[in-house]
Amino acid sequence: MPSKTETRRENLRQRLIELGEAVITEQGLPALKARSLAVEAGCSVGAIYNVFPDLHHLALAINGRTFKRLGEQVAGAVSALTDTPACERLVAMGLAYLDFASENTAAWTALFEIDMAVGEEIPHWYMAALEVLFDHIRRPVAELRPDLSPEDVEFLVRGLFSSVHGIVWLGLQKRISAVPRHEISRMITLILSEIGE
Amino acid sequence: MPSKTETRRENLRQRLIELGEAVITEQGLPALKARSLAVEAGCSVGAIYNVFPDLHHLALAINGRTFKRLGEQVAGAVSALTDTPACERLVAMGLAYLDFASENTAAWTALFEIDMAVGEEIPHWYMAALEVLFDHIRRPVAELRPDLSPEDVEFLVRGLFSSVHGIVWLGLQKRISAVPRHEISRMITLILSEIGE
């Protein structure tokens, strides 16, 4: 049984993740600050650093949850489509990615804003969450391109993820390239429909 | 004939663009500061705002040059490939985009970092530079997919640009997704080889 101190630590950890998730969801990663989190959690700033080595690790934990939700939404888009051609399943996942990014823009942006410098160790559970996402893409890709080596299937899976990401990213940025959502959907559909044709 | 004042203004404008370009190329957009530019140009900070309404417009002028160089590199990759199948020309352009981004990472990143808020007017010459780039992609795409409506060709062109951009962006970010350059090339090649197959 965990000691009282351990339980208290774990409770604070969870509470900080939830509070931080709300901050990131509403205002984005740059708004995540120890001082205001401490006020909201009713603890000292020092107490935060007692359960997380730094804010980076808190942000990582929050991103891990976002990745999980993203994976679930993408998986949910194809779970009922067992008899659907592989190509349409790919499109459904791409559009689910767009939906998630549109509806959770700040949290989704935080996934790619977080500083993951080379050399720093990426937590195992983080890579596992990414793998779950790639797994869903891998199935239809392997069906559509049985001629490819396993290595190339892998490159195509990651390439397709990056492609859809690029379309959504540039499309949602309120910048030079911003485009209406139905046009983003159409781009995703056209690109993914090319696979294995 | 331009007056002496006009010539002096234009000279300062050009000099600031060149100095600013060096700053962005070496250190990236956030390093572009009026005070240090003034020191380098041997003028007052006020003189900068005499030729550019703000630093944003200076950055825009620099990005315009980067876009032009990018367009030339992409065009150069296919200019000699007149008898090459359209699909291979697409791949050559995608790889040229990767080369440019790898060799000019800070300047290329600045293209997408600059704040282009919706509602703000995008200069005509900026859109024109983007159009030149899309033109090069449009030719092989139209050859490969004569069945598509002109509107869908357009979506596919922009979708492919965004796809290659996404692969290069995620691949070059020293983050969770960073991958060796030959793997980025392979992803681009595999995705673009699917078009019109």
PDB file of C-alpha atoms in Angstrom, chain B residues 89-171:
ATOM      1  CA  ARG B  89       9.700  15.308 -61.993  1.00  0.00           C
ATOM      2  CA  LEU B  90       7.424  15.603 -58.956  1.00  0.00           C
ATOM      3  CA  VAL B  91       9.870  13.559 -56.899  1.00  0.00           C
ATOM      4  CA  ALA B  92      12.799  15.696 -58.106  1.00  0.00           C
ATOM      5  CA  MET B  93      10.975  18.840 -56.957  1.00  0.00           C
ATOM      6  CA  GLY B  94      10.100  17.305 -53.599  1.00  0.00           C
ATOM      7  CA  LEU B  95      13.735  16.382 -53.018  1.00  0.00           C
ATOM      8  CA  ALA B  96      14.832  19.877 -54.108  1.00  0.00           C
ATOM      9  CA  TYR B  97      12.465  21.270 -51.465  1.00  0.00           C
ATOM     10  CA  LEU B  98      14.113  19.023 -48.868  1.00  0.00           C
ATOM     11  CA  ASP B  99      17.579  20.157 -50.016  1.00  0.00           C
ATOM     12  CA  PHE B 100      16.622  23.816 -49.771  1.00  0.00           C
ATOM     13  CA  ALA B 101      15.100  23.379 -46.321  1.00  0.00           C
ATOM     14  CA  SER B 102      18.128  21.395 -45.097  1.00  0.00           C
ATOM     15  CA  GLU B 103      20.624  23.899 -46.413  1.00  0.00           C
ATOM     16  CA  ASN B 104      18.707  27.059 -45.470  1.00  0.00           C
ATOM     17  CA  THR B 105      16.888  25.840 -42.385  1.00  0.00           C
ATOM     18  CA  ALA B 106      16.659  29.150 -40.518  1.00  0.00           C
ATOM     19  CA  ALA B 107      15.539  31.190 -43.555  1.00  0.00           C
ATOM     20  CA  TRP B 108      13.102  28.466 -44.596  1.00  0.00           C
ATOM     21  CA  THR B 109      11.677  28.219 -41.058  1.00  0.00           C
ATOM     22  CA  ALA B 110      11.168  32.007 -41.099  1.00  0.00           C
ATOM     23  CA  LEU B 111       8.810  31.596 -44.074  1.00  0.00           C
ATOM     24  CA  PHE B 112       6.357  29.812 -41.808  1.00  0.00           C
ATOM     25  CA  GLU B 113       7.127  31.573 -38.523  1.00  0.00           C
ATOM     26  CA  ILE B 114       6.157  35.016 -39.703  1.00  0.00           C
ATOM     27  CA  ASP B 115       2.817  36.121 -38.348  1.00  0.00           C
ATOM     28  CA  MET B 116       0.354  36.431 -41.194  1.00  0.00           C
ATOM     29  CA  ALA B 117      -2.813  37.084 -39.274  1.00  0.00           C
ATOM     30  CA  VAL B 118      -6.060  36.691 -41.161  1.00  0.00           C
ATOM     31  CA  GLY B 119      -7.415  40.044 -42.247  1.00  0.00           C
ATOM     32  CA  GLU B 120      -3.991  41.535 -42.762  1.00  0.00           C
ATOM     33  CA  GLU B 121      -3.304  42.165 -46.389  1.00  0.00           C
ATOM     34  CA  ILE B 122      -0.783  39.828 -47.981  1.00  0.00           C
ATOM     35  CA  PRO B 123       1.364  41.723 -50.489  1.00  0.00           C
ATOM     36  CA  HIS B 124       0.682  40.907 -54.096  1.00  0.00           C
ATOM     37  CA  TRP B 125       4.325  40.073 -54.884  1.00  0.00           C
ATOM     38  CA  TYR B 126       4.292  37.547 -52.011  1.00  0.00           C
ATOM     39  CA  MET B 127       1.341  35.664 -53.453  1.00  0.00           C
ATOM     40  CA  ALA B 128       2.977  35.840 -56.876  1.00  0.00           C
ATOM     41  CA  ALA B 129       6.140  34.152 -55.555  1.00  0.00           C
ATOM     42  CA  LEU B 130       3.987  31.395 -54.063  1.00  0.00           C
ATOM     43  CA  GLU B 131       2.136  31.013 -57.359  1.00  0.00           C
ATOM     44  CA  VAL B 132       5.406  30.519 -59.269  1.00  0.00           C
ATOM     45  CA  LEU B 133       6.192  27.631 -56.935  1.00  0.00           C
ATOM     46  CA  PHE B 134       2.727  26.092 -57.349  1.00  0.00           C
ATOM     47  CA  ASP B 135       3.001  26.487 -61.129  1.00  0.00           C
ATOM     48  CA  HIS B 136       5.937  24.117 -61.232  1.00  0.00           C
ATOM     49  CA  ILE B 137       4.002  21.504 -59.282  1.00  0.00           C
ATOM     50  CA  ARG B 138       0.842  22.002 -61.357  1.00  0.00           C
ATOM     51  CA  ARG B 139       2.384  20.894 -64.653  1.00  0.00           C
ATOM     52  CA  PRO B 140       3.270  17.282 -63.743  1.00  0.00           C
ATOM     53  CA  VAL B 141       0.118  16.937 -61.616  1.00  0.00           C
ATOM     54  CA  ALA B 142      -2.110  17.964 -64.525  1.00  0.00           C
ATOM     55  CA  GLU B 143      -0.256  15.468 -66.747  1.00  0.00           C
ATOM     56  CA  LEU B 144      -0.642  12.659 -64.239  1.00  0.00           C
ATOM     57  CA  ARG B 145      -4.296  13.295 -63.442  1.00  0.00           C
ATOM     58  CA  PRO B 146      -6.036  14.525 -66.620  1.00  0.00           C
ATOM     59  CA  ASP B 147      -9.252  13.055 -65.181  1.00  0.00           C
ATOM     60  CA  LEU B 148      -9.408  15.611 -62.366  1.00  0.00           C
ATOM     61  CA  SER B 149     -11.343  18.875 -62.597  1.00  0.00           C
ATOM     62  CA  PRO B 150      -9.172  22.020 -62.643  1.00  0.00           C
ATOM     63  CA  GLU B 151     -10.382  22.711 -59.095  1.00  0.00           C
ATOM     64  CA  ASP B 152      -9.257  19.284 -57.863  1.00  0.00           C
ATOM     65  CA  VAL B 153      -5.906  19.652 -59.674  1.00  0.00           C
ATOM     66  CA  GLU B 154      -5.487  22.821 -57.631  1.00  0.00           C
ATOM     67  CA  PHE B 155      -6.315  21.039 -54.375  1.00  0.00           C
ATOM     68  CA  LEU B 156      -3.948  18.217 -55.255  1.00  0.00           C
ATOM     69  CA  VAL B 157      -1.161  20.705 -56.063  1.00  0.00           C
ATOM     70  CA  ARG B 158      -1.577  22.492 -52.749  1.00  0.00           C
ATOM     71  CA  GLY B 159      -2.080  19.211 -50.918  1.00  0.00           C
ATOM     72  CA  LEU B 160       1.159  17.823 -52.355  1.00  0.00           C
ATOM     73  CA  PHE B 161       3.064  20.956 -51.454  1.00  0.00           C
ATOM     74  CA  SER B 162       1.717  20.706 -47.897  1.00  0.00           C
ATOM     75  CA  SER B 163       2.519  16.981 -47.774  1.00  0.00           C
ATOM     76  CA  VAL B 164       6.139  17.441 -48.761  1.00  0.00           C
ATOM     77  CA  HIS B 165       6.321  20.410 -46.421  1.00  0.00           C
ATOM     78  CA  GLY B 166       4.924  18.289 -43.559  1.00  0.00           C
ATOM     79  CA  ILE B 167       7.406  15.477 -44.172  1.00  0.00           C
ATOM     80  CA  VAL B 168      10.334  17.908 -44.315  1.00  0.00           C
ATOM     81  CA  TRP B 169       9.105  19.954 -41.350  1.00  0.00           C
ATOM     82  CA  LEU B 170       8.592  17.022 -38.994  1.00  0.00           C
ATOM     83  CA  GLY B 171      11.714  15.345 -40.321  1.00  0.00           C
TER      84      GLY B 171
END
